[in-house]
PDB file of C-alpha atoms in Angstrom:
ATOM      1  CA  UNK A  19     -42.002 -17.473   4.639  1.00 50.00           C
ATOM      2  CA  UNK A  20     -38.380 -18.311   3.852  1.00 52.00           C
ATOM      3  CA  UNK A  21     -37.171 -17.714   0.309  1.00 51.00           C
ATOM      4  CA  UNK A  22     -34.535 -19.985  -1.072  1.00 55.00           C
ATOM      5  CA  UNK A  23     -31.983 -18.953  -3.630  1.00 51.00           C
ATOM      6  CA  UNK A  24     -33.015 -20.034  -7.135  1.00 56.00           C
ATOM      7  CA  UNK A  25     -29.524 -21.378  -7.966  1.00 58.00           C
ATOM      8  CA  UNK A  26     -27.289 -22.786  -5.202  1.00 64.00           C
ATOM      9  CA  UNK A  27     -23.736 -21.449  -5.174  1.00 60.00           C
ATOM     10  CA  UNK A  28     -20.828 -23.867  -5.384  1.00 60.00           C
ATOM     11  CA  UNK A  29     -18.301 -23.591  -2.559  1.00 58.00           C
ATOM     12  CA  UNK A  30     -15.064 -21.804  -3.368  1.00 50.00           C
ATOM     13  CA  UNK A  31     -12.315 -24.380  -2.779  1.00 51.00           C
ATOM     14  CA  UNK A  32      -9.257 -22.388  -3.859  1.00 63.00           C
ATOM     15  CA  UNK A  33      -8.342 -19.165  -5.687  1.00 68.00           C
ATOM     16  CA  UNK A  34      -8.693 -19.247  -9.421  1.00 86.00           C
ATOM     17  CA  UNK A  35      -5.597 -19.445 -11.585  1.00 89.00           C
ATOM     18  CA  UNK A  36      -6.290 -15.924 -12.869  1.00 90.00           C
ATOM     19  CA  UNK A  37      -6.391 -14.617  -9.292  1.00 91.00           C
ATOM     20  CA  UNK A  38      -3.076 -16.247  -8.516  1.00 92.00           C
ATOM     21  CA  UNK A  39      -1.554 -14.821 -11.651  1.00 93.00           C
ATOM     22  CA  UNK A  40      -2.744 -11.358 -10.659  1.00 93.00           C
ATOM     23  CA  UNK A  41      -1.358 -11.823  -7.147  1.00 93.00           C
ATOM     24  CA  UNK A  42       2.068 -12.923  -8.393  1.00 94.00           C
ATOM     25  CA  UNK A  43       2.431 -10.130 -10.934  1.00 95.00           C
ATOM     26  CA  UNK A  44       1.092  -7.508  -8.507  1.00 94.00           C
ATOM     27  CA  UNK A  45       3.680  -8.592  -5.941  1.00 92.00           C
ATOM     28  CA  UNK A  46       6.449  -8.403  -8.572  1.00 94.00           C
ATOM     29  CA  UNK A  47       5.381  -4.858  -9.435  1.00 93.00           C
ATOM     30  CA  UNK A  48       5.269  -3.841  -5.760  1.00 91.00           C
ATOM     31  CA  UNK A  49       8.754  -5.165  -4.995  1.00 88.00           C
ATOM     32  CA  UNK A  50      10.309  -3.747  -8.128  1.00 88.00           C
ATOM     33  CA  UNK A  51      11.062  -7.156  -9.700  1.00 92.00           C
ATOM     34  CA  UNK A  52       8.975  -5.846 -12.564  1.00 93.00           C
ATOM     35  CA  UNK A  53      10.246  -2.346 -12.845  1.00 91.00           C
ATOM     36  CA  UNK A  54       8.086   0.664 -13.874  1.00 92.00           C
ATOM     37  CA  UNK A  55       7.865   0.849 -17.652  1.00 93.00           C
ATOM     38  CA  UNK A  56       8.606  -2.856 -18.164  1.00 95.00           C
ATOM     39  CA  UNK A  57       6.803  -4.403 -21.139  1.00 95.00           C
ATOM     40  CA  UNK A  58       5.138  -7.709 -20.337  1.00 95.00           C
ATOM     41  CA  UNK A  59       5.459 -10.527 -22.795  1.00 91.00           C
ATOM     42  CA  UNK A  60       2.659 -13.064 -22.559  1.00 90.00           C
ATOM     43  CA  UNK A  61       4.740 -16.044 -23.753  1.00 91.00           C
ATOM     44  CA  UNK A  62       7.493 -15.462 -21.230  1.00 92.00           C
ATOM     45  CA  UNK A  63       5.103 -14.754 -18.347  1.00 93.00           C
ATOM     46  CA  UNK A  64       3.065 -17.848 -19.146  1.00 92.00           C
ATOM     47  CA  UNK A  65       6.297 -19.889 -19.140  1.00 92.00           C
ATOM     48  CA  UNK A  66       7.539 -18.420 -15.841  1.00 93.00           C
ATOM     49  CA  UNK A  67       4.222 -18.840 -14.045  1.00 93.00           C
ATOM     50  CA  UNK A  68       3.425 -22.200 -15.581  1.00 93.00           C
ATOM     51  CA  UNK A  69      -0.018 -21.212 -16.800  1.00 93.00           C
ATOM     52  CA  UNK A  70      -1.876 -21.133 -20.115  1.00 92.00           C
ATOM     53  CA  UNK A  71      -2.585 -17.931 -21.997  1.00 90.00           C
ATOM     54  CA  UNK A  72      -6.298 -17.754 -20.998  1.00 92.00           C
ATOM     55  CA  UNK A  73      -5.847 -17.400 -17.221  1.00 92.00           C
ATOM     56  CA  UNK A  74      -2.767 -15.246 -17.802  1.00 94.00           C
ATOM     57  CA  UNK A  75      -4.676 -12.741 -19.869  1.00 94.00           C
ATOM     58  CA  UNK A  76      -7.518 -12.683 -17.363  1.00 95.00           C
ATOM     59  CA  UNK A  77      -5.092 -12.017 -14.486  1.00 95.00           C
ATOM     60  CA  UNK A  78      -3.344  -9.241 -16.395  1.00 96.00           C
ATOM     61  CA  UNK A  79      -6.668  -7.735 -17.289  1.00 95.00           C
ATOM     62  CA  UNK A  80      -7.443  -7.439 -13.583  1.00 94.00           C
ATOM     63  CA  UNK A  81      -4.246  -5.541 -13.044  1.00 95.00           C
ATOM     64  CA  UNK A  82      -5.060  -3.263 -15.956  1.00 95.00           C
ATOM     65  CA  UNK A  83      -8.399  -2.495 -14.349  1.00 92.00           C
ATOM     66  CA  UNK A  84      -6.565  -1.735 -11.048  1.00 90.00           C
ATOM     67  CA  UNK A  85      -4.411   0.732 -12.900  1.00 90.00           C
ATOM     68  CA  UNK A  86      -1.129  -1.115 -12.383  1.00 93.00           C
ATOM     69  CA  UNK A  87      -0.706  -2.094 -16.033  1.00 95.00           C
ATOM     70  CA  UNK A  88      -1.109   0.130 -19.069  1.00 94.00           C
ATOM     71  CA  UNK A  89      -2.396  -1.327 -22.320  1.00 93.00           C
ATOM     72  CA  UNK A  90      -1.012   0.503 -25.388  1.00 93.00           C
ATOM     73  CA  UNK A  91      -2.637  -0.388 -28.681  1.00 90.00           C
ATOM     74  CA  UNK A  92      -0.416  -2.285 -31.067  1.00 88.00           C
ATOM     75  CA  UNK A  93       2.399  -2.280 -28.510  1.00 93.00           C
ATOM     76  CA  UNK A  94       1.236  -4.386 -25.547  1.00 93.00           C
ATOM     77  CA  UNK A  95       1.112  -4.188 -21.757  1.00 95.00           C
ATOM     78  CA  UNK A  96       3.418  -2.151 -19.652  1.00 96.00           C
ATOM     79  CA  UNK A  97       3.908  -1.679 -15.904  1.00 95.00           C
ATOM     80  CA  UNK A  98       2.825   1.846 -14.939  1.00 93.00           C
ATOM     81  CA  UNK A  99       5.447   4.460 -14.236  1.00 91.00           C
ATOM     82  CA  UNK A 100       5.013   6.493 -11.089  1.00 87.00           C
ATOM     83  CA  UNK A 101       4.979   9.914 -12.762  1.00 88.00           C
ATOM     84  CA  UNK A 102       5.004  13.017 -10.517  1.00 87.00           C
ATOM     85  CA  UNK A 103       1.306  13.486 -11.155  1.00 91.00           C
ATOM     86  CA  UNK A 104       0.446   9.890 -10.290  1.00 90.00           C
ATOM     87  CA  UNK A 105       2.591  10.007  -7.148  1.00 89.00           C
ATOM     88  CA  UNK A 106       1.001  13.276  -6.108  1.00 91.00           C
ATOM     89  CA  UNK A 107      -2.544  11.889  -6.597  1.00 92.00           C
ATOM     90  CA  UNK A 108      -1.709   8.680  -4.740  1.00 92.00           C
ATOM     91  CA  UNK A 109      -0.430  10.559  -1.698  1.00 92.00           C
ATOM     92  CA  UNK A 110      -3.440  12.864  -1.821  1.00 94.00           C
ATOM     93  CA  UNK A 111      -5.678   9.794  -1.583  1.00 95.00           C
ATOM     94  CA  UNK A 112      -3.552   8.218   1.175  1.00 95.00           C
ATOM     95  CA  UNK A 113      -3.542  11.426   3.140  1.00 96.00           C
ATOM     96  CA  UNK A 114      -7.356  11.625   3.022  1.00 97.00           C
ATOM     97  CA  UNK A 115      -7.803   8.028   4.101  1.00 97.00           C
ATOM     98  CA  UNK A 116      -5.215   8.084   6.881  1.00 98.00           C
ATOM     99  CA  UNK A 117      -6.351  11.427   8.321  1.00 98.00           C
ATOM    100  CA  UNK A 118      -9.960  10.151   8.446  1.00 98.00           C
ATOM    101  CA  UNK A 119      -8.731   6.905  10.042  1.00 98.00           C
ATOM    102  CA  UNK A 120      -6.710   8.864  12.634  1.00 98.00           C
ATOM    103  CA  UNK A 121      -9.786  10.941  13.537  1.00 98.00           C
ATOM    104  CA  UNK A 122     -11.744   7.745  14.206  1.00 98.00           C
ATOM    105  CA  UNK A 123      -8.911   6.237  16.262  1.00 98.00           C
ATOM    106  CA  UNK A 124      -8.843   9.343  18.523  1.00 98.00           C
ATOM    107  CA  UNK A 125     -12.587   8.882  19.083  1.00 97.00           C
ATOM    108  CA  UNK A 126     -12.172   5.195  19.984  1.00 95.00           C
ATOM    109  CA  UNK A 127      -9.001   3.911  21.667  1.00 95.00           C
ATOM    110  CA  UNK A 128      -6.107   6.285  20.897  1.00 98.00           C
ATOM    111  CA  UNK A 129      -3.784   5.074  23.653  1.00 98.00           C
ATOM    112  CA  UNK A 130      -4.175   1.399  22.765  1.00 97.00           C
ATOM    113  CA  UNK A 131      -3.712   2.208  19.075  1.00 98.00           C
ATOM    114  CA  UNK A 132      -0.610   4.300  19.801  1.00 98.00           C
ATOM    115  CA  UNK A 133       0.938   1.490  21.819  1.00 98.00           C
ATOM    116  CA  UNK A 134       0.183  -1.016  19.040  1.00 98.00           C
ATOM    117  CA  UNK A 135       1.883   1.318  16.561  1.00 98.00           C
ATOM    118  CA  UNK A 136       4.923   1.642  18.794  1.00 98.00           C
ATOM    119  CA  UNK A 137       5.428  -2.161  18.610  1.00 97.00           C
ATOM    120  CA  UNK A 138       5.757  -1.715  14.845  1.00 97.00           C
ATOM    121  CA  UNK A 139       8.218   1.137  15.478  1.00 97.00           C
ATOM    122  CA  UNK A 140      10.366  -1.223  17.506  1.00 96.00           C
ATOM    123  CA  UNK A 141      10.655  -3.601  14.560  1.00 96.00           C
ATOM    124  CA  UNK A 142      11.333  -0.682  12.282  1.00 95.00           C
ATOM    125  CA  UNK A 143      14.130   0.552  14.540  1.00 95.00           C
ATOM    126  CA  UNK A 144      15.661  -2.933  14.667  1.00 95.00           C
ATOM    127  CA  UNK A 145      15.542  -3.183  10.893  1.00 94.00           C
ATOM    128  CA  UNK A 146      17.163   0.231  10.610  1.00 91.00           C
ATOM    129  CA  UNK A 147      19.946  -0.677  13.039  1.00 92.00           C
ATOM    130  CA  UNK A 148      20.635  -3.807  10.967  1.00 93.00           C
ATOM    131  CA  UNK A 149      20.545  -1.729   7.734  1.00 90.00           C
ATOM    132  CA  UNK A 150      17.747  -4.035   6.589  1.00 91.00           C
ATOM    133  CA  UNK A 151      16.063  -2.019   3.852  1.00 86.00           C
ATOM    134  CA  UNK A 152      13.409  -4.666   3.153  1.00 86.00           C
ATOM    135  CA  UNK A 153      12.543  -4.973   6.838  1.00 90.00           C
ATOM    136  CA  UNK A 154      12.378  -1.225   7.182  1.00 90.00           C
ATOM    137  CA  UNK A 155      10.034  -0.834   4.230  1.00 88.00           C
ATOM    138  CA  UNK A 156       7.815  -3.687   5.473  1.00 91.00           C
ATOM    139  CA  UNK A 157       7.526  -2.073   8.915  1.00 94.00           C
ATOM    140  CA  UNK A 158       6.790   1.299   7.304  1.00 93.00           C
ATOM    141  CA  UNK A 159       3.956  -0.244   5.327  1.00 93.00           C
ATOM    142  CA  UNK A 160       2.638  -2.185   8.337  1.00 96.00           C
ATOM    143  CA  UNK A 161       2.585   1.019  10.418  1.00 97.00           C
ATOM    144  CA  UNK A 162       0.209   2.744   8.014  1.00 97.00           C
ATOM    145  CA  UNK A 163      -1.908  -0.361   7.470  1.00 96.00           C
ATOM    146  CA  UNK A 164      -2.295  -0.780  11.268  1.00 97.00           C
ATOM    147  CA  UNK A 165      -3.178   2.883  11.695  1.00 98.00           C
ATOM    148  CA  UNK A 166      -6.065   2.507   9.234  1.00 98.00           C
ATOM    149  CA  UNK A 167      -7.074  -0.854  10.699  1.00 97.00           C
ATOM    150  CA  UNK A 168      -7.360   0.694  14.169  1.00 97.00           C
ATOM    151  CA  UNK A 169     -10.066   2.962  12.855  1.00 97.00           C
ATOM    152  CA  UNK A 170     -12.323  -0.102  12.616  1.00 96.00           C
ATOM    153  CA  UNK A 171     -13.710   1.203   9.341  1.00 97.00           C
ATOM    154  CA  UNK A 172     -13.951  -1.513   6.660  1.00 96.00           C
ATOM    155  CA  UNK A 173     -14.447   1.076   3.960  1.00 97.00           C
ATOM    156  CA  UNK A 174     -11.365   3.051   4.891  1.00 97.00           C
ATOM    157  CA  UNK A 175      -9.357  -0.191   5.054  1.00 96.00           C
ATOM    158  CA  UNK A 176     -10.616  -1.217   1.613  1.00 94.00           C
ATOM    159  CA  UNK A 177      -9.762   2.169   0.138  1.00 94.00           C
ATOM    160  CA  UNK A 178      -6.297   2.052   1.664  1.00 95.00           C
ATOM    161  CA  UNK A 179      -5.689  -1.461   0.346  1.00 92.00           C
ATOM    162  CA  UNK A 180      -6.272  -0.296  -3.236  1.00 89.00           C
ATOM    163  CA  UNK A 181      -3.292   2.061  -2.814  1.00 92.00           C
ATOM    164  CA  UNK A 182      -1.039  -0.627  -1.401  1.00 90.00           C
ATOM    165  CA  UNK A 183       0.931  -1.594  -4.502  1.00 91.00           C
ATOM    166  CA  UNK A 184       1.641   2.004  -5.596  1.00 91.00           C
ATOM    167  CA  UNK A 185       2.627   2.788  -1.986  1.00 89.00           C
ATOM    168  CA  UNK A 186       5.179  -0.039  -2.025  1.00 89.00           C
ATOM    169  CA  UNK A 187       6.550   1.225  -5.361  1.00 87.00           C
ATOM    170  CA  UNK A 188       7.075   4.651  -3.818  1.00 85.00           C
ATOM    171  CA  UNK A 189       8.675   3.156  -0.690  1.00 80.00           C
ATOM    172  CA  UNK A 190      11.230   1.442  -2.909  1.00 77.00           C
ATOM    173  CA  UNK A 191      12.197   4.860  -4.283  1.00 71.00           C
ATOM    174  CA  UNK A 192      12.056   6.625  -0.885  1.00 72.00           C
ATOM    175  CA  UNK A 193      14.607   4.363   0.847  1.00 65.00           C
ATOM    176  CA  UNK A 194      17.567   6.221  -0.664  1.00 62.00           C
ATOM    177  CA  UNK A 195      16.325   9.734   0.280  1.00 62.00           C
ATOM    178  CA  UNK A 196      16.779   9.594   4.042  1.00 67.00           C
ATOM    179  CA  UNK A 197      20.039  10.752   5.530  1.00 61.00           C
ATOM    180  CA  UNK A 198      19.686   8.053   8.213  1.00 76.00           C
ATOM    181  CA  UNK A 199      17.281   5.323   9.223  1.00 85.00           C
ATOM    182  CA  UNK A 200      16.709   7.088  12.546  1.00 89.00           C
ATOM    183  CA  UNK A 201      15.076  10.007  10.738  1.00 89.00           C
ATOM    184  CA  UNK A 202      12.512   7.721   9.169  1.00 89.00           C
ATOM    185  CA  UNK A 203      11.841   5.898  12.458  1.00 94.00           C
ATOM    186  CA  UNK A 204      11.492   9.140  14.387  1.00 95.00           C
ATOM    187  CA  UNK A 205       8.806  10.484  12.028  1.00 94.00           C
ATOM    188  CA  UNK A 206       6.623   7.420  12.623  1.00 96.00           C
ATOM    189  CA  UNK A 207       7.316   7.352  16.377  1.00 97.00           C
ATOM    190  CA  UNK A 208       6.038  10.910  16.696  1.00 98.00           C
ATOM    191  CA  UNK A 209       2.777   9.935  15.060  1.00 98.00           C
ATOM    192  CA  UNK A 210       2.367   6.980  17.397  1.00 98.00           C
ATOM    193  CA  UNK A 211       3.125   9.095  20.450  1.00 98.00           C
ATOM    194  CA  UNK A 212       0.550  11.671  19.459  1.00 98.00           C
ATOM    195  CA  UNK A 213      -2.163   9.003  19.819  1.00 98.00           C
ATOM    196  CA  UNK A 214      -0.899   7.985  23.271  1.00 98.00           C
ATOM    197  CA  UNK A 215      -0.855  11.710  24.312  1.00 98.00           C
ATOM    198  CA  UNK A 216      -4.389  12.088  22.943  1.00 98.00           C
ATOM    199  CA  UNK A 217      -3.494  14.994  20.649  1.00 98.00           C
ATOM    200  CA  UNK A 218      -5.700  14.685  17.540  1.00 98.00           C
ATOM    201  CA  UNK A 219      -4.607  17.972  16.050  1.00 98.00           C
ATOM    202  CA  UNK A 220      -0.944  17.004  16.380  1.00 98.00           C
ATOM    203  CA  UNK A 221      -1.618  13.635  14.821  1.00 98.00           C
ATOM    204  CA  UNK A 222      -3.298  15.312  11.868  1.00 98.00           C
ATOM    205  CA  UNK A 223      -0.509  17.854  11.375  1.00 98.00           C
ATOM    206  CA  UNK A 224       2.136  15.102  11.619  1.00 98.00           C
ATOM    207  CA  UNK A 225       0.357  12.970   9.033  1.00 97.00           C
ATOM    208  CA  UNK A 226       0.107  15.883   6.617  1.00 97.00           C
ATOM    209  CA  UNK A 227       3.793  16.736   7.171  1.00 96.00           C
ATOM    210  CA  UNK A 228       4.767  13.077   6.680  1.00 94.00           C
ATOM    211  CA  UNK A 229       2.972  12.828   3.364  1.00 94.00           C
ATOM    212  CA  UNK A 230       4.295  16.163   2.150  1.00 93.00           C
ATOM    213  CA  UNK A 231       7.807  15.145   3.171  1.00 90.00           C
ATOM    214  CA  UNK A 232       7.507  11.904   1.195  1.00 88.00           C
ATOM    215  CA  UNK A 233       6.341  13.811  -1.867  1.00 88.00           C
ATOM    216  CA  UNK A 234       9.139  16.279  -1.641  1.00 88.00           C
ATOM    217  CA  UNK A 235      11.664  13.473  -1.375  1.00 80.00           C
ATOM    218  CA  UNK A 236      10.252  11.635  -4.358  1.00 81.00           C
ATOM    219  CA  UNK A 237      10.138  14.751  -6.516  1.00 75.00           C
ATOM    220  CA  UNK A 238      13.729  15.552  -5.661  1.00 71.00           C
ATOM    221  CA  UNK A 239      14.856  12.215  -7.010  1.00 58.00           C
TER     222      UNK A 239
END
């Protein structure tokens, strides 16, 4: 016997206005266009985005639930500030996810994954040679997203995605801490090579060192 749903669902034709508001503001936070600590004014945001107050508030509420906005009673909404404690906790979560992903990659197709990561390294190196900070940061982010994607674990990918905006905020701060772009590229290349060489322990130690190095650089700022 086939059971039918009591109430048919309407097809989703396009994202809701609230979703688009959340996406736009999230992107502005990630890129630094809305700097940490910025107070958000509803009237000005509604004007800039061309939306009414209802969808705007719903979109901002989503970002508050995601932890990207802080609601202070009688004061309003503010973009979160990446305090040392918050940065440390974010990197702790990233380290756990990426180490678990790397373990899965080594059990599946480490050589193919490493080669795919090296293609990202090539773009990173080109961006570095051109002194393209935006391209360098984009390649850095893509490297880590691809690493987790290669684990073929939807849950790990979902967990990693929730850290994406805060990661981008940290990458904006990290760019001034490297003596040269080559140093940043070489760190990532070593991780990629460890997959090709089938050395899971080396991969794990390199990922831990990479996260600890990033934390040390951010705390030194």
